[in-house]
């Protein structure tokens, strides 16, 4: 089954404790993205990647890092999480601009 | 700042009616436009893409694009209660890349 998977699905952590959210796709897509979704603000792109080792900033990259060492994986790294990073995070892979989203990761930073 | 705006909701229509969802965008150079549907607690799913001026139909859905007016819309004919969801308009603002800007979404309720 073609899919995008994310782990963990839910995470509660404390300020400053480094964390990684994994994302993996099995559709052999070159393009992948990370978004956060907040009430009233919609989906905002954090980072995107056009291929292995090629990444670029989206609209809200501050406080996040990404890496793309393999085509199928695109982890999101929060080196020092803060409460304003509490949000619902989606990973997506895309083909011809059409994006396929993972199930989401709900992150709470206290 | 490249922006995407959508008509404020919630929008309520009776079952069987036509639901009309609107979206405007600020970047005149944008070439690719997408509509996603998001059920509560779920991830967005693509329902339509449109790249050229005019109408594009897919079943009960019709996307309309007017680049001169920087306007894209989604019509849902014969609306069903299962269409009740939030509809997101997305614009690719970097035509050689993958930089997407989403609108805030319009919540649609189809009343039986």
mmCIF file with all atom_site columns, C-alpha atoms in Angstrom:
data_model
loop_
_atom_site.group_PDB
_atom_site.id
_atom_site.type_symbol
_atom_site.label_atom_id
_atom_site.label_alt_id
_atom_site.label_comp_id
_atom_site.label_asym_id
_atom_site.label_entity_id
_atom_site.label_seq_id
_atom_site.pdbx_PDB_ins_code
_atom_site.Cartn_x
_atom_site.Cartn_y
_atom_site.Cartn_z
_atom_site.occupancy
_atom_site.B_iso_or_equiv
_atom_site.pdbx_formal_charge
_atom_site.auth_seq_id
_atom_site.auth_comp_id
_atom_site.auth_asym_id
_atom_site.auth_atom_id
_atom_site.pdbx_PDB_model_num
ATOM 1   C CA . UNK A 1 1   ? 0.000   0.000  0.000   1.00 0.00 ? 1   UNK A CA 1
ATOM 2   C CA . UNK A 1 2   ? 1.314   3.421  -0.996  1.00 0.00 ? 2   UNK A CA 1
ATOM 3   C CA . UNK A 1 3   ? 1.699   5.485  2.116   1.00 0.00 ? 3   UNK A CA 1
ATOM 4   C CA . UNK A 1 4   ? 3.536   8.054  4.174   1.00 0.00 ? 4   UNK A CA 1
ATOM 5   C CA . UNK A 1 5   ? 4.227   7.041  7.748   1.00 0.00 ? 5   UNK A CA 1
ATOM 6   C CA . UNK A 1 6   ? 5.176   9.209  10.702  1.00 0.00 ? 6   UNK A CA 1
ATOM 7   C CA . UNK A 1 7   ? 6.383   8.319  14.166  1.00 0.00 ? 7   UNK A CA 1
ATOM 8   C CA . UNK A 1 8   ? 5.523   8.963  16.860  1.00 0.00 ? 8   UNK A CA 1
ATOM 9   C CA . UNK A 1 9   ? 1.874   9.890  16.381  1.00 0.00 ? 9   UNK A CA 1
ATOM 10  C CA . UNK A 1 10  ? 1.676   11.608 19.749  1.00 0.00 ? 10  UNK A CA 1
ATOM 11  C CA . UNK A 1 11  ? 4.474   13.092 21.831  1.00 0.00 ? 11  UNK A CA 1
ATOM 12  C CA . UNK A 1 12  ? 4.562   15.107 25.027  1.00 0.00 ? 12  UNK A CA 1
ATOM 13  C CA . UNK A 1 13  ? 7.965   16.483 25.920  1.00 0.00 ? 13  UNK A CA 1
ATOM 14  C CA . UNK A 1 14  ? 9.613   19.214 27.948  1.00 0.00 ? 14  UNK A CA 1
ATOM 15  C CA . UNK A 1 15  ? 11.287  22.408 26.842  1.00 0.00 ? 15  UNK A CA 1
ATOM 16  C CA . UNK A 1 16  ? 14.811  21.894 25.583  1.00 0.00 ? 16  UNK A CA 1
ATOM 17  C CA . UNK A 1 17  ? 14.773  18.115 25.185  1.00 0.00 ? 17  UNK A CA 1
ATOM 18  C CA . UNK A 1 18  ? 15.876  17.238 21.663  1.00 0.00 ? 18  UNK A CA 1
ATOM 19  C CA . UNK A 1 19  ? 13.473  15.153 19.639  1.00 0.00 ? 19  UNK A CA 1
ATOM 20  C CA . UNK A 1 20  ? 13.114  13.675 16.179  1.00 0.00 ? 20  UNK A CA 1
ATOM 21  C CA . UNK A 1 21  ? 9.938   12.914 14.279  1.00 0.00 ? 21  UNK A CA 1
ATOM 22  C CA . UNK A 1 22  ? 10.484  10.355 11.561  1.00 0.00 ? 22  UNK A CA 1
ATOM 23  C CA . UNK A 1 23  ? 8.817   10.314 8.166   1.00 0.00 ? 23  UNK A CA 1
ATOM 24  C CA . UNK A 1 24  ? 9.024   7.613  5.558   1.00 0.00 ? 24  UNK A CA 1
ATOM 25  C CA . UNK A 1 25  ? 7.359   7.109  2.161   1.00 0.00 ? 25  UNK A CA 1
ATOM 26  C CA . UNK A 1 26  ? 7.219   4.044  -0.060  1.00 0.00 ? 26  UNK A CA 1
ATOM 27  C CA . UNK A 1 27  ? 6.177   5.746  -3.307  1.00 0.00 ? 27  UNK A CA 1
ATOM 28  C CA . UNK A 1 28  ? 9.685   6.572  -4.522  1.00 0.00 ? 28  UNK A CA 1
ATOM 29  C CA . UNK A 1 29  ? 8.794   10.283 -4.588  1.00 0.00 ? 29  UNK A CA 1
ATOM 30  C CA . UNK A 1 30  ? 11.642  12.733 -4.947  1.00 0.00 ? 30  UNK A CA 1
ATOM 31  C CA . UNK A 1 31  ? 9.889   15.534 -3.118  1.00 0.00 ? 31  UNK A CA 1
ATOM 32  C CA . UNK A 1 32  ? 9.043   15.624 0.564   1.00 0.00 ? 32  UNK A CA 1
ATOM 33  C CA . UNK A 1 33  ? 7.860   18.338 2.953   1.00 0.00 ? 33  UNK A CA 1
ATOM 34  C CA . UNK A 1 34  ? 7.110   19.065 6.567   1.00 0.00 ? 34  UNK A CA 1
ATOM 35  C CA . UNK A 1 35  ? 4.187   21.209 7.720   1.00 0.00 ? 35  UNK A CA 1
ATOM 36  C CA . UNK A 1 36  ? 2.736   22.368 10.982  1.00 0.00 ? 36  UNK A CA 1
ATOM 37  C CA . UNK A 1 37  ? -0.959  23.022 11.424  1.00 0.00 ? 37  UNK A CA 1
ATOM 38  C CA . UNK A 1 38  ? -2.263  25.437 14.023  1.00 0.00 ? 38  UNK A CA 1
ATOM 39  C CA . UNK A 1 39  ? -5.837  26.622 14.606  1.00 0.00 ? 39  UNK A CA 1
ATOM 40  C CA . UNK A 1 40  ? -6.587  29.730 12.604  1.00 0.00 ? 40  UNK A CA 1
ATOM 41  C CA . UNK A 1 41  ? -3.235  29.611 10.806  1.00 0.00 ? 41  UNK A CA 1
ATOM 42  C CA . UNK A 1 42  ? -3.731  26.608 8.576   1.00 0.00 ? 42  UNK A CA 1
ATOM 43  C CA . UNK A 1 43  ? -0.909  24.494 7.210   1.00 0.00 ? 43  UNK A CA 1
ATOM 44  C CA . UNK A 1 44  ? 2.465   26.185 7.081   1.00 0.00 ? 44  UNK A CA 1
ATOM 45  C CA . UNK A 1 45  ? 5.448   24.667 5.357   1.00 0.00 ? 45  UNK A CA 1
ATOM 46  C CA . UNK A 1 46  ? 8.519   24.218 7.529   1.00 0.00 ? 46  UNK A CA 1
ATOM 47  C CA . UNK A 1 47  ? 11.048  22.618 5.182   1.00 0.00 ? 47  UNK A CA 1
ATOM 48  C CA . UNK A 1 48  ? 10.981  20.771 1.912   1.00 0.00 ? 48  UNK A CA 1
ATOM 49  C CA . UNK A 1 49  ? 13.332  18.549 -0.005  1.00 0.00 ? 49  UNK A CA 1
ATOM 50  C CA . UNK A 1 50  ? 13.615  18.058 -3.733  1.00 0.00 ? 50  UNK A CA 1
ATOM 51  C CA . UNK A 1 51  ? 15.996  15.116 -3.578  1.00 0.00 ? 51  UNK A CA 1
ATOM 52  C CA . UNK A 1 52  ? 18.576  13.362 -1.432  1.00 0.00 ? 52  UNK A CA 1
ATOM 53  C CA . UNK A 1 53  ? 20.813  15.952 0.242   1.00 0.00 ? 53  UNK A CA 1
ATOM 54  C CA . UNK A 1 54  ? 18.741  18.827 -1.215  1.00 0.00 ? 54  UNK A CA 1
ATOM 55  C CA . UNK A 1 55  ? 16.604  20.724 1.285   1.00 0.00 ? 55  UNK A CA 1
ATOM 56  C CA . UNK A 1 56  ? 15.204  24.232 1.488   1.00 0.00 ? 56  UNK A CA 1
ATOM 57  C CA . UNK A 1 57  ? 13.363  26.407 3.963   1.00 0.00 ? 57  UNK A CA 1
ATOM 58  C CA . UNK A 1 58  ? 9.651   26.865 3.850   1.00 0.00 ? 58  UNK A CA 1
ATOM 59  C CA . UNK A 1 59  ? 7.781   29.677 5.534   1.00 0.00 ? 59  UNK A CA 1
ATOM 60  C CA . UNK A 1 60  ? 8.423   28.780 9.190   1.00 0.00 ? 60  UNK A CA 1
ATOM 61  C CA . UNK A 1 61  ? 11.825  27.016 9.463   1.00 0.00 ? 61  UNK A CA 1
ATOM 62  C CA . UNK A 1 62  ? 13.033  28.630 12.697  1.00 0.00 ? 62  UNK A CA 1
ATOM 63  C CA . UNK A 1 63  ? 13.712  26.090 15.435  1.00 0.00 ? 63  UNK A CA 1
ATOM 64  C CA . UNK A 1 64  ? 13.649  23.085 13.097  1.00 0.00 ? 64  UNK A CA 1
ATOM 65  C CA . UNK A 1 65  ? 16.185  21.016 11.206  1.00 0.00 ? 65  UNK A CA 1
ATOM 66  C CA . UNK A 1 66  ? 15.778  18.342 8.570   1.00 0.00 ? 66  UNK A CA 1
ATOM 67  C CA . UNK A 1 67  ? 17.963  15.883 6.750   1.00 0.00 ? 67  UNK A CA 1
ATOM 68  C CA . UNK A 1 68  ? 17.497  13.806 3.622   1.00 0.00 ? 68  UNK A CA 1
ATOM 69  C CA . UNK A 1 69  ? 20.093  11.091 3.504   1.00 0.00 ? 69  UNK A CA 1
ATOM 70  C CA . UNK A 1 70  ? 17.849  8.550  1.805   1.00 0.00 ? 70  UNK A CA 1
ATOM 71  C CA . UNK A 1 71  ? 15.071  9.103  -0.685  1.00 0.00 ? 71  UNK A CA 1
ATOM 72  C CA . UNK A 1 72  ? 12.405  7.466  1.445   1.00 0.00 ? 72  UNK A CA 1
ATOM 73  C CA . UNK A 1 73  ? 13.145  9.201  4.769   1.00 0.00 ? 73  UNK A CA 1
ATOM 74  C CA . UNK A 1 74  ? 12.844  12.824 5.817   1.00 0.00 ? 74  UNK A CA 1
ATOM 75  C CA . UNK A 1 75  ? 13.135  13.272 9.594   1.00 0.00 ? 75  UNK A CA 1
ATOM 76  C CA . UNK A 1 76  ? 12.222  16.502 11.378  1.00 0.00 ? 76  UNK A CA 1
ATOM 77  C CA . UNK A 1 77  ? 14.522  17.484 14.233  1.00 0.00 ? 77  UNK A CA 1
ATOM 78  C CA . UNK A 1 78  ? 13.752  19.874 17.054  1.00 0.00 ? 78  UNK A CA 1
ATOM 79  C CA . UNK A 1 79  ? 17.053  20.440 18.827  1.00 0.00 ? 79  UNK A CA 1
ATOM 80  C CA . UNK A 1 80  ? 15.635  22.545 21.658  1.00 0.00 ? 80  UNK A CA 1
ATOM 81  C CA . UNK A 1 81  ? 11.848  22.443 21.585  1.00 0.00 ? 81  UNK A CA 1
ATOM 82  C CA . UNK A 1 82  ? 9.870   25.327 23.024  1.00 0.00 ? 82  UNK A CA 1
ATOM 83  C CA . UNK A 1 83  ? 6.175   25.600 23.946  1.00 0.00 ? 83  UNK A CA 1
ATOM 84  C CA . UNK A 1 84  ? 5.445   27.607 20.769  1.00 0.00 ? 84  UNK A CA 1
ATOM 85  C CA . UNK A 1 85  ? 6.320   24.488 18.787  1.00 0.00 ? 85  UNK A CA 1
ATOM 86  C CA . UNK A 1 86  ? 3.308   22.702 20.235  1.00 0.00 ? 86  UNK A CA 1
ATOM 87  C CA . UNK A 1 87  ? 1.383   21.822 17.104  1.00 0.00 ? 87  UNK A CA 1
ATOM 88  C CA . UNK A 1 88  ? 0.136   19.145 14.740  1.00 0.00 ? 88  UNK A CA 1
ATOM 89  C CA . UNK A 1 89  ? 2.855   18.168 12.292  1.00 0.00 ? 89  UNK A CA 1
ATOM 90  C CA . UNK A 1 90  ? 2.384   16.585 8.886   1.00 0.00 ? 90  UNK A CA 1
ATOM 91  C CA . UNK A 1 91  ? 4.917   15.059 6.573   1.00 0.00 ? 91  UNK A CA 1
ATOM 92  C CA . UNK A 1 92  ? 4.100   14.832 2.866   1.00 0.00 ? 92  UNK A CA 1
ATOM 93  C CA . UNK A 1 93  ? 5.646   13.379 -0.225  1.00 0.00 ? 93  UNK A CA 1
ATOM 94  C CA . UNK A 1 94  ? 4.729   14.643 -3.645  1.00 0.00 ? 94  UNK A CA 1
ATOM 95  C CA . UNK A 1 95  ? 4.715   13.865 -7.308  1.00 0.00 ? 95  UNK A CA 1
ATOM 96  C CA . UNK A 1 96  ? 3.994   16.568 -9.881  1.00 0.00 ? 96  UNK A CA 1
ATOM 97  C CA . UNK A 1 97  ? 2.952   18.903 -7.101  1.00 0.00 ? 97  UNK A CA 1
ATOM 98  C CA . UNK A 1 98  ? 0.303   16.533 -5.764  1.00 0.00 ? 98  UNK A CA 1
ATOM 99  C CA . UNK A 1 99  ? 1.043   15.917 -2.115  1.00 0.00 ? 99  UNK A CA 1
ATOM 100 C CA . UNK A 1 100 ? 0.298   12.797 -0.091  1.00 0.00 ? 100 UNK A CA 1
ATOM 101 C CA . UNK A 1 101 ? 0.217   13.395 3.623   1.00 0.00 ? 101 UNK A CA 1
ATOM 102 C CA . UNK A 1 102 ? 1.160   11.231 6.546   1.00 0.00 ? 102 UNK A CA 1
ATOM 103 C CA . UNK A 1 103 ? -1.235  10.721 9.460   1.00 0.00 ? 103 UNK A CA 1
ATOM 104 C CA . UNK A 1 104 ? 0.210   13.542 11.557  1.00 0.00 ? 104 UNK A CA 1
ATOM 105 C CA . UNK A 1 105 ? 2.158   13.862 14.796  1.00 0.00 ? 105 UNK A CA 1
ATOM 106 C CA . UNK A 1 106 ? 0.628   15.779 17.643  1.00 0.00 ? 106 UNK A CA 1
ATOM 107 C CA . UNK A 1 107 ? 3.432   17.365 19.649  1.00 0.00 ? 107 UNK A CA 1
ATOM 108 C CA . UNK A 1 108 ? 3.026   19.056 23.004  1.00 0.00 ? 108 UNK A CA 1
ATOM 109 C CA . UNK A 1 109 ? 5.972   20.891 24.546  1.00 0.00 ? 109 UNK A CA 1
ATOM 110 C CA . UNK A 1 110 ? 5.561   21.844 28.203  1.00 0.00 ? 110 UNK A CA 1
ATOM 111 C CA . UNK B 2 1   ? 4.843   37.378 2.033   1.00 0.00 ? 1   UNK B CA 1
ATOM 112 C CA . UNK B 2 2   ? 2.946   35.220 -0.434  1.00 0.00 ? 2   UNK B CA 1
ATOM 113 C CA . UNK B 2 3   ? -0.600  34.757 0.777   1.00 0.00 ? 3   UNK B CA 1
ATOM 114 C CA . UNK B 2 4   ? -3.567  32.536 0.074   1.00 0.00 ? 4   UNK B CA 1
ATOM 115 C CA . UNK B 2 5   ? -6.984  33.576 1.305   1.00 0.00 ? 5   UNK B CA 1
ATOM 116 C CA . UNK B 2 6   ? -10.196 31.577 1.437   1.00 0.00 ? 6   UNK B CA 1
ATOM 117 C CA . UNK B 2 7   ? -13.774 32.561 2.075   1.00 0.00 ? 7   UNK B CA 1
ATOM 118 C CA . UNK B 2 8   ? -14.446 32.494 5.753   1.00 0.00 ? 8   UNK B CA 1
ATOM 119 C CA . UNK B 2 9   ? -16.646 29.756 7.063   1.00 0.00 ? 9   UNK B CA 1
ATOM 120 C CA . UNK B 2 10  ? -18.276 27.831 8.201   1.00 0.00 ? 10  UNK B CA 1
ATOM 121 C CA . UNK B 2 11  ? -20.322 27.301 5.081   1.00 0.00 ? 11  UNK B CA 1
ATOM 122 C CA . UNK B 2 12  ? -23.563 25.378 5.419   1.00 0.00 ? 12  UNK B CA 1
ATOM 123 C CA . UNK B 2 13  ? -25.507 23.989 2.480   1.00 0.00 ? 13  UNK B CA 1
ATOM 124 C CA . UNK B 2 14  ? -28.450 21.574 2.297   1.00 0.00 ? 14  UNK B CA 1
ATOM 125 C CA . UNK B 2 15  ? -27.920 18.107 0.924   1.00 0.00 ? 15  UNK B CA 1
ATOM 126 C CA . UNK B 2 16  ? -28.132 18.095 -2.872  1.00 0.00 ? 16  UNK B CA 1
ATOM 127 C CA . UNK B 2 17  ? -27.153 21.746 -3.257  1.00 0.00 ? 17  UNK B CA 1
ATOM 128 C CA . UNK B 2 18  ? -24.029 23.190 -4.873  1.00 0.00 ? 18  UNK B CA 1
ATOM 129 C CA . UNK B 2 19  ? -21.270 24.228 -2.480  1.00 0.00 ? 19  UNK B CA 1
ATOM 130 C CA . UNK B 2 20  ? -18.974 26.983 -3.722  1.00 0.00 ? 20  UNK B CA 1
ATOM 131 C CA . UNK B 2 21  ? -15.552 27.463 -2.145  1.00 0.00 ? 21  UNK B CA 1
ATOM 132 C CA . UNK B 2 22  ? -13.329 30.372 -3.096  1.00 0.00 ? 22  UNK B CA 1
ATOM 133 C CA . UNK B 2 23  ? -9.635  31.097 -2.889  1.00 0.00 ? 23  UNK B CA 1
ATOM 134 C CA . UNK B 2 24  ? -7.482  34.075 -3.866  1.00 0.00 ? 24  UNK B CA 1
ATOM 135 C CA . UNK B 2 25  ? -3.704  34.218 -3.983  1.00 0.00 ? 25  UNK B CA 1
ATOM 136 C CA . UNK B 2 26  ? -1.205  37.050 -3.991  1.00 0.00 ? 26  UNK B CA 1
ATOM 137 C CA . UNK B 2 27  ? 1.654   35.672 -6.106  1.00 0.00 ? 27  UNK B CA 1
ATOM 138 C CA . UNK B 2 28  ? 0.844   36.435 -9.736  1.00 0.00 ? 28  UNK B CA 1
ATOM 139 C CA . UNK B 2 29  ? 3.554   34.055 -10.946 1.00 0.00 ? 29  UNK B CA 1
ATOM 140 C CA . UNK B 2 30  ? 1.996   30.954 -9.393  1.00 0.00 ? 30  UNK B CA 1
ATOM 141 C CA . UNK B 2 31  ? 1.123   28.235 -11.877 1.00 0.00 ? 31  UNK B CA 1
ATOM 142 C CA . UNK B 2 32  ? -0.136  25.243 -9.885  1.00 0.00 ? 32  UNK B CA 1
ATOM 143 C CA . UNK B 2 33  ? -3.191  25.104 -7.674  1.00 0.00 ? 33  UNK B CA 1
ATOM 144 C CA . UNK B 2 34  ? -4.650  22.365 -5.526  1.00 0.00 ? 34  UNK B CA 1
ATOM 145 C CA . UNK B 2 35  ? -7.683  21.632 -3.414  1.00 0.00 ? 35  UNK B CA 1
ATOM 146 C CA . UNK B 2 36  ? -7.423  19.331 -0.408  1.00 0.00 ? 36  UNK B CA 1
ATOM 147 C CA . UNK B 2 37  ? -10.134 17.966 1.836   1.00 0.00 ? 37  UNK B CA 1
ATOM 148 C CA . UNK B 2 38  ? -9.448  17.409 5.519   1.00 0.00 ? 38  UNK B CA 1
ATOM 149 C CA . UNK B 2 39  ? -11.840 15.566 7.765   1.00 0.00 ? 39  UNK B CA 1
ATOM 150 C CA . UNK B 2 40  ? -11.676 16.384 11.444  1.00 0.00 ? 40  UNK B CA 1
ATOM 151 C CA . UNK B 2 41  ? -8.710  14.657 13.052  1.00 0.00 ? 41  UNK B CA 1
ATOM 152 C CA . UNK B 2 42  ? -7.390  13.362 9.730   1.00 0.00 ? 42  UNK B CA 1
ATOM 153 C CA . UNK B 2 43  ? -4.682  14.384 7.298   1.00 0.00 ? 43  UNK B CA 1
ATOM 154 C CA . UNK B 2 44  ? -5.395  16.407 4.138   1.00 0.00 ? 44  UNK B CA 1
ATOM 155 C CA . UNK B 2 45  ? -6.164  14.466 0.983   1.00 0.00 ? 45  UNK B CA 1
ATOM 156 C CA . UNK B 2 46  ? -5.892  15.806 -2.542  1.00 0.00 ? 46  UNK B CA 1
ATOM 157 C CA . UNK B 2 47  ? -9.149  16.125 -4.449  1.00 0.00 ? 47  UNK B CA 1
ATOM 158 C CA . UNK B 2 48  ? -8.313  18.423 -7.376  1.00 0.00 ? 48  UNK B CA 1
ATOM 159 C CA . UNK B 2 49  ? -5.393  20.048 -9.129  1.00 0.00 ? 49  UNK B CA 1
ATOM 160 C CA . UNK B 2 50  ? -5.613  22.737 -11.802 1.00 0.00 ? 50  UNK B CA 1
ATOM 161 C CA . UNK B 2 51  ? -2.925  24.447 -13.848 1.00 0.00 ? 51  UNK B CA 1
ATOM 162 C CA . UNK B 2 52  ? -4.690  26.237 -16.734 1.00 0.00 ? 52  UNK B CA 1
ATOM 163 C CA . UNK B 2 53  ? -7.342  28.914 -16.855 1.00 0.00 ? 53  UNK B CA 1
ATOM 164 C CA . UNK B 2 54  ? -10.860 27.584 -17.095 1.00 0.00 ? 54  UNK B CA 1
ATOM 165 C CA . UNK B 2 55  ? -12.748 24.707 -15.580 1.00 0.00 ? 55  UNK B CA 1
ATOM 166 C CA . UNK B 2 56  ? -11.661 21.202 -14.685 1.00 0.00 ? 56  UNK B CA 1
ATOM 167 C CA . UNK B 2 57  ? -14.263 18.643 -13.758 1.00 0.00 ? 57  UNK B CA 1
ATOM 168 C CA . UNK B 2 58  ? -13.858 15.393 -11.836 1.00 0.00 ? 58  UNK B CA 1
ATOM 169 C CA . UNK B 2 59  ? -17.085 13.709 -10.853 1.00 0.00 ? 59  UNK B CA 1
ATOM 170 C CA . UNK B 2 60  ? -19.073 16.040 -8.621  1.00 0.00 ? 60  UNK B CA 1
ATOM 171 C CA . UNK B 2 61  ? -16.119 18.405 -8.243  1.00 0.00 ? 61  UNK B CA 1
ATOM 172 C CA . UNK B 2 62  ? -15.257 21.302 -10.554 1.00 0.00 ? 62  UNK B CA 1
ATOM 173 C CA . UNK B 2 63  ? -12.207 23.488 -10.074 1.00 0.00 ? 63  UNK B CA 1
ATOM 174 C CA . UNK B 2 64  ? -12.133 26.892 -11.746 1.00 0.00 ? 64  UNK B CA 1
ATOM 175 C CA . UNK B 2 65  ? -9.032  28.999 -12.297 1.00 0.00 ? 65  UNK B CA 1
ATOM 176 C CA . UNK B 2 66  ? -8.706  32.621 -13.355 1.00 0.00 ? 66  UNK B CA 1
ATOM 177 C CA . UNK B 2 67  ? -5.072  33.681 -13.258 1.00 0.00 ? 67  UNK B CA 1
ATOM 178 C CA . UNK B 2 68  ? -5.817  37.255 -14.295 1.00 0.00 ? 68  UNK B CA 1
ATOM 179 C CA . UNK B 2 69  ? -8.010  37.669 -11.227 1.00 0.00 ? 69  UNK B CA 1
ATOM 180 C CA . UNK B 2 70  ? -5.748  35.430 -9.108  1.00 0.00 ? 70  UNK B CA 1
ATOM 181 C CA . UNK B 2 71  ? -8.738  33.395 -8.173  1.00 0.00 ? 71  UNK B CA 1
ATOM 182 C CA . UNK B 2 72  ? -9.431  29.679 -7.900  1.00 0.00 ? 72  UNK B CA 1
ATOM 183 C CA . UNK B 2 73  ? -12.642 28.051 -6.809  1.00 0.00 ? 73  UNK B CA 1
ATOM 184 C CA . UNK B 2 74  ? -14.077 24.625 -6.091  1.00 0.00 ? 74  UNK B CA 1
ATOM 185 C CA . UNK B 2 75  ? -17.674 23.702 -6.789  1.00 0.00 ? 75  UNK B CA 1
ATOM 186 C CA . UNK B 2 76  ? -19.202 20.596 -5.265  1.00 0.00 ? 76  UNK B CA 1
ATOM 187 C CA . UNK B 2 77  ? -22.408 19.525 -6.995  1.00 0.00 ? 77  UNK B CA 1
ATOM 188 C CA . UNK B 2 78  ? -25.074 17.405 -5.332  1.00 0.00 ? 78  UNK B CA 1
ATOM 189 C CA . UNK B 2 79  ? -23.441 17.938 -1.948  1.00 0.00 ? 79  UNK B CA 1
ATOM 190 C CA . UNK B 2 80  ? -23.610 15.008 0.441   1.00 0.00 ? 80  UNK B CA 1
ATOM 191 C CA . UNK B 2 81  ? -23.236 14.900 4.226   1.00 0.00 ? 81  UNK B CA 1
ATOM 192 C CA . UNK B 2 82  ? -19.995 12.984 3.633   1.00 0.00 ? 82  UNK B CA 1
ATOM 193 C CA . UNK B 2 83  ? -18.614 16.141 1.981   1.00 0.00 ? 83  UNK B CA 1
ATOM 194 C CA . UNK B 2 84  ? -18.667 17.870 5.365   1.00 0.00 ? 84  UNK B CA 1
ATOM 195 C CA . UNK B 2 85  ? -15.028 18.706 5.994   1.00 0.00 ? 85  UNK B CA 1
ATOM 196 C CA . UNK B 2 86  ? -12.521 21.534 5.831   1.00 0.00 ? 86  UNK B CA 1
ATOM 197 C CA . UNK B 2 87  ? -11.350 22.391 2.327   1.00 0.00 ? 87  UNK B CA 1
ATOM 198 C CA . UNK B 2 88  ? -7.839  23.732 1.876   1.00 0.00 ? 88  UNK B CA 1
ATOM 199 C CA . UNK B 2 89  ? -6.623  25.696 -1.115  1.00 0.00 ? 89  UNK B CA 1
ATOM 200 C CA . UNK B 2 90  ? -2.897  25.309 -1.854  1.00 0.00 ? 90  UNK B CA 1
ATOM 201 C CA . UNK B 2 91  ? -0.692  27.235 -4.259  1.00 0.00 ? 91  UNK B CA 1
ATOM 202 C CA . UNK B 2 92  ? 2.758   26.264 -5.463  1.00 0.00 ? 92  UNK B CA 1
ATOM 203 C CA . UNK B 2 93  ? 4.593   29.585 -5.215  1.00 0.00 ? 93  UNK B CA 1
ATOM 204 C CA . UNK B 2 94  ? 7.888   28.214 -6.490  1.00 0.00 ? 94  UNK B CA 1
ATOM 205 C CA . UNK B 2 95  ? 7.199   26.650 -9.852  1.00 0.00 ? 95  UNK B CA 1
ATOM 206 C CA . UNK B 2 96  ? 10.546  24.879 -10.054 1.00 0.00 ? 96  UNK B CA 1
ATOM 207 C CA . UNK B 2 97  ? 10.433  23.697 -6.476  1.00 0.00 ? 97  UNK B CA 1
ATOM 208 C CA . UNK B 2 98  ? 8.124   22.523 -3.793  1.00 0.00 ? 98  UNK B CA 1
ATOM 209 C CA . UNK B 2 99  ? 7.275   25.660 -1.843  1.00 0.00 ? 99  UNK B CA 1
ATOM 210 C CA . UNK B 2 100 ? 3.556   25.527 -1.128  1.00 0.00 ? 100 UNK B CA 1
ATOM 211 C CA . UNK B 2 101 ? 1.352   28.046 0.614   1.00 0.00 ? 101 UNK B CA 1
ATOM 212 C CA . UNK B 2 102 ? -1.984  26.901 2.014   1.00 0.00 ? 102 UNK B CA 1
ATOM 213 C CA . UNK B 2 103 ? -5.027  28.955 2.771   1.00 0.00 ? 103 UNK B CA 1
ATOM 214 C CA . UNK B 2 104 ? -6.578  28.785 6.246   1.00 0.00 ? 104 UNK B CA 1
ATOM 215 C CA . UNK B 2 105 ? -9.344  26.484 5.009   1.00 0.00 ? 105 UNK B CA 1
ATOM 216 C CA . UNK B 2 106 ? -13.105 26.720 4.746   1.00 0.00 ? 106 UNK B CA 1
ATOM 217 C CA . UNK B 2 107 ? -15.231 24.434 6.867   1.00 0.00 ? 107 UNK B CA 1
ATOM 218 C CA . UNK B 2 108 ? -18.181 23.020 4.949   1.00 0.00 ? 108 UNK B CA 1
ATOM 219 C CA . UNK B 2 109 ? -21.233 21.461 6.576   1.00 0.00 ? 109 UNK B CA 1
ATOM 220 C CA . UNK B 2 110 ? -23.772 19.657 4.396   1.00 0.00 ? 110 UNK B CA 1
ATOM 221 C CA . UNK B 2 111 ? -27.060 19.378 6.212   1.00 0.00 ? 111 UNK B CA 1
ATOM 222 C CA . UNK B 2 112 ? -29.235 16.284 5.613   1.00 0.00 ? 112 UNK B CA 1
#
